[in-house]
Amino acid sequence: MSNKDIVDQFFACWSNGDIAGSMALCTDDIVWDNVPMKPIEGKAAIEAFLTKFAKGMSDVHYDIHGFMQDDDRLMLEGVENYTKKGRKVSVPYMASFDFRDGQICAWRDYFDLATVERQLA
């Protein structure tokens, strides 16, 4: 399975509300640097954050516009889309994933937090 396949599966699980399925694709010591927020360390902490964030979300889907990958890294550009508390949210972002032994060990998201906050206000 390619790095892109792993991330596609990660997003497919997340989009279907299967957070445990997403986390099964990650190392126990994964670090998620959700720029511009504080990094989250460890699978359990990330799962707890995603579980809380997912409350009230529906119609989650990703439009991936492009990606680059090598042996240990995947970088992609896209738009994250979802509905939360009745409000549609659409956020352009860039992401970088590092891999170790076929699992995601580091994940960095770059997006404009003000764009999210405006749409949820």
JSON list of C-alpha atoms in Angstrom, two decimals, residues 65-110:
[
{"chain": "A", "resi": 65, "resn": "HIS", "atom": "CA", "xyz": [-6.12, 18.76, -5.52]},
{"chain": "A", "resi": 66, "resn": "GLY", "atom": "CA", "xyz": [-2.61, 17.34, -5.65]},
{"chain": "A", "resi": 67, "resn": "PHE", "atom": "CA", "xyz": [0.02, 15.38, -3.80]},
{"chain": "A", "resi": 68, "resn": "MET", "atom": "CA", "xyz": [3.70, 14.45, -3.79]},
{"chain": "A", "resi": 69, "resn": "GLN", "atom": "CA", "xyz": [5.17, 11.41, -2.12]},
{"chain": "A", "resi": 70, "resn": "ASP", "atom": "CA", "xyz": [8.44, 9.63, -1.58]},
{"chain": "A", "resi": 71, "resn": "ASP", "atom": "CA", "xyz": [9.43, 6.67, 0.55]},
{"chain": "A", "resi": 72, "resn": "ASP", "atom": "CA", "xyz": [8.68, 8.23, 3.94]},
{"chain": "A", "resi": 73, "resn": "ARG", "atom": "CA", "xyz": [6.56, 11.31, 3.28]},
{"chain": "A", "resi": 74, "resn": "LEU", "atom": "CA", "xyz": [3.35, 12.42, 1.59]},
{"chain": "A", "resi": 75, "resn": "MET", "atom": "CA", "xyz": [2.40, 16.04, 1.07]},
{"chain": "A", "resi": 76, "resn": "LEU", "atom": "CA", "xyz": [-0.99, 17.05, -0.20]},
{"chain": "A", "resi": 77, "resn": "GLU", "atom": "CA", "xyz": [-3.14, 20.06, -0.95]},
{"chain": "A", "resi": 78, "resn": "GLY", "atom": "CA", "xyz": [-6.88, 20.06, -0.70]},
{"chain": "A", "resi": 79, "resn": "VAL", "atom": "CA", "xyz": [-10.07, 21.34, 0.83]},
{"chain": "A", "resi": 80, "resn": "GLU", "atom": "CA", "xyz": [-11.66, 19.84, 3.94]},
{"chain": "A", "resi": 81, "resn": "ASN", "atom": "CA", "xyz": [-15.46, 20.08, 3.86]},
{"chain": "A", "resi": 82, "resn": "TYR", "atom": "CA", "xyz": [-17.99, 19.29, 6.56]},
{"chain": "A", "resi": 83, "resn": "THR", "atom": "CA", "xyz": [-21.14, 20.47, 8.24]},
{"chain": "A", "resi": 84, "resn": "LYS", "atom": "CA", "xyz": [-21.00, 21.22, 11.96]},
{"chain": "A", "resi": 85, "resn": "LYS", "atom": "CA", "xyz": [-23.94, 22.40, 14.03]},
{"chain": "A", "resi": 86, "resn": "GLY", "atom": "CA", "xyz": [-25.82, 23.14, 10.81]},
{"chain": "A", "resi": 87, "resn": "ARG", "atom": "CA", "xyz": [-23.04, 25.29, 9.30]},
{"chain": "A", "resi": 88, "resn": "LYS", "atom": "CA", "xyz": [-21.12, 24.30, 6.18]},
{"chain": "A", "resi": 89, "resn": "VAL", "atom": "CA", "xyz": [-17.37, 24.60, 6.53]},
{"chain": "A", "resi": 90, "resn": "SER", "atom": "CA", "xyz": [-14.88, 24.52, 3.67]},
{"chain": "A", "resi": 91, "resn": "VAL", "atom": "CA", "xyz": [-11.20, 24.95, 4.55]},
{"chain": "A", "resi": 92, "resn": "PRO", "atom": "CA", "xyz": [-8.26, 24.95, 2.11]},
{"chain": "A", "resi": 93, "resn": "TYR", "atom": "CA", "xyz": [-5.22, 23.26, 3.65]},
{"chain": "A", "resi": 94, "resn": "MET", "atom": "CA", "xyz": [-1.84, 21.66, 3.07]},
{"chain": "A", "resi": 95, "resn": "ALA", "atom": "CA", "xyz": [-0.80, 18.55, 4.94]},
{"chain": "A", "resi": 96, "resn": "SER", "atom": "CA", "xyz": [2.39, 16.58, 5.40]},
{"chain": "A", "resi": 97, "resn": "PHE", "atom": "CA", "xyz": [2.47, 12.99, 6.64]},
{"chain": "A", "resi": 98, "resn": "ASP", "atom": "CA", "xyz": [5.59, 11.05, 7.69]},
{"chain": "A", "resi": 99, "resn": "PHE", "atom": "CA", "xyz": [5.56, 7.25, 7.74]},
{"chain": "A", "resi": 100, "resn": "ARG", "atom": "CA", "xyz": [7.36, 4.55, 9.67]},
{"chain": "A", "resi": 101, "resn": "ASP", "atom": "CA", "xyz": [6.82, 0.85, 8.98]},
{"chain": "A", "resi": 102, "resn": "GLY", "atom": "CA", "xyz": [3.69, 1.51, 6.91]},
{"chain": "A", "resi": 103, "resn": "GLN", "atom": "CA", "xyz": [2.01, 3.73, 9.52]},
{"chain": "A", "resi": 104, "resn": "ILE", "atom": "CA", "xyz": [1.61, 7.47, 9.95]},
{"chain": "A", "resi": 105, "resn": "CYS", "atom": "CA", "xyz": [4.09, 8.69, 12.60]},
{"chain": "A", "resi": 106, "resn": "ALA", "atom": "CA", "xyz": [3.82, 12.46, 12.07]},
{"chain": "A", "resi": 107, "resn": "TRP", "atom": "CA", "xyz": [1.06, 14.62, 10.65]},
{"chain": "A", "resi": 108, "resn": "ARG", "atom": "CA", "xyz": [1.21, 18.36, 10.05]},
{"chain": "A", "resi": 109, "resn": "ASP", "atom": "CA", "xyz": [-1.78, 20.41, 8.86]},
{"chain": "A", "resi": 110, "resn": "TYR", "atom": "CA", "xyz": [-1.48, 24.00, 7.66]}
]
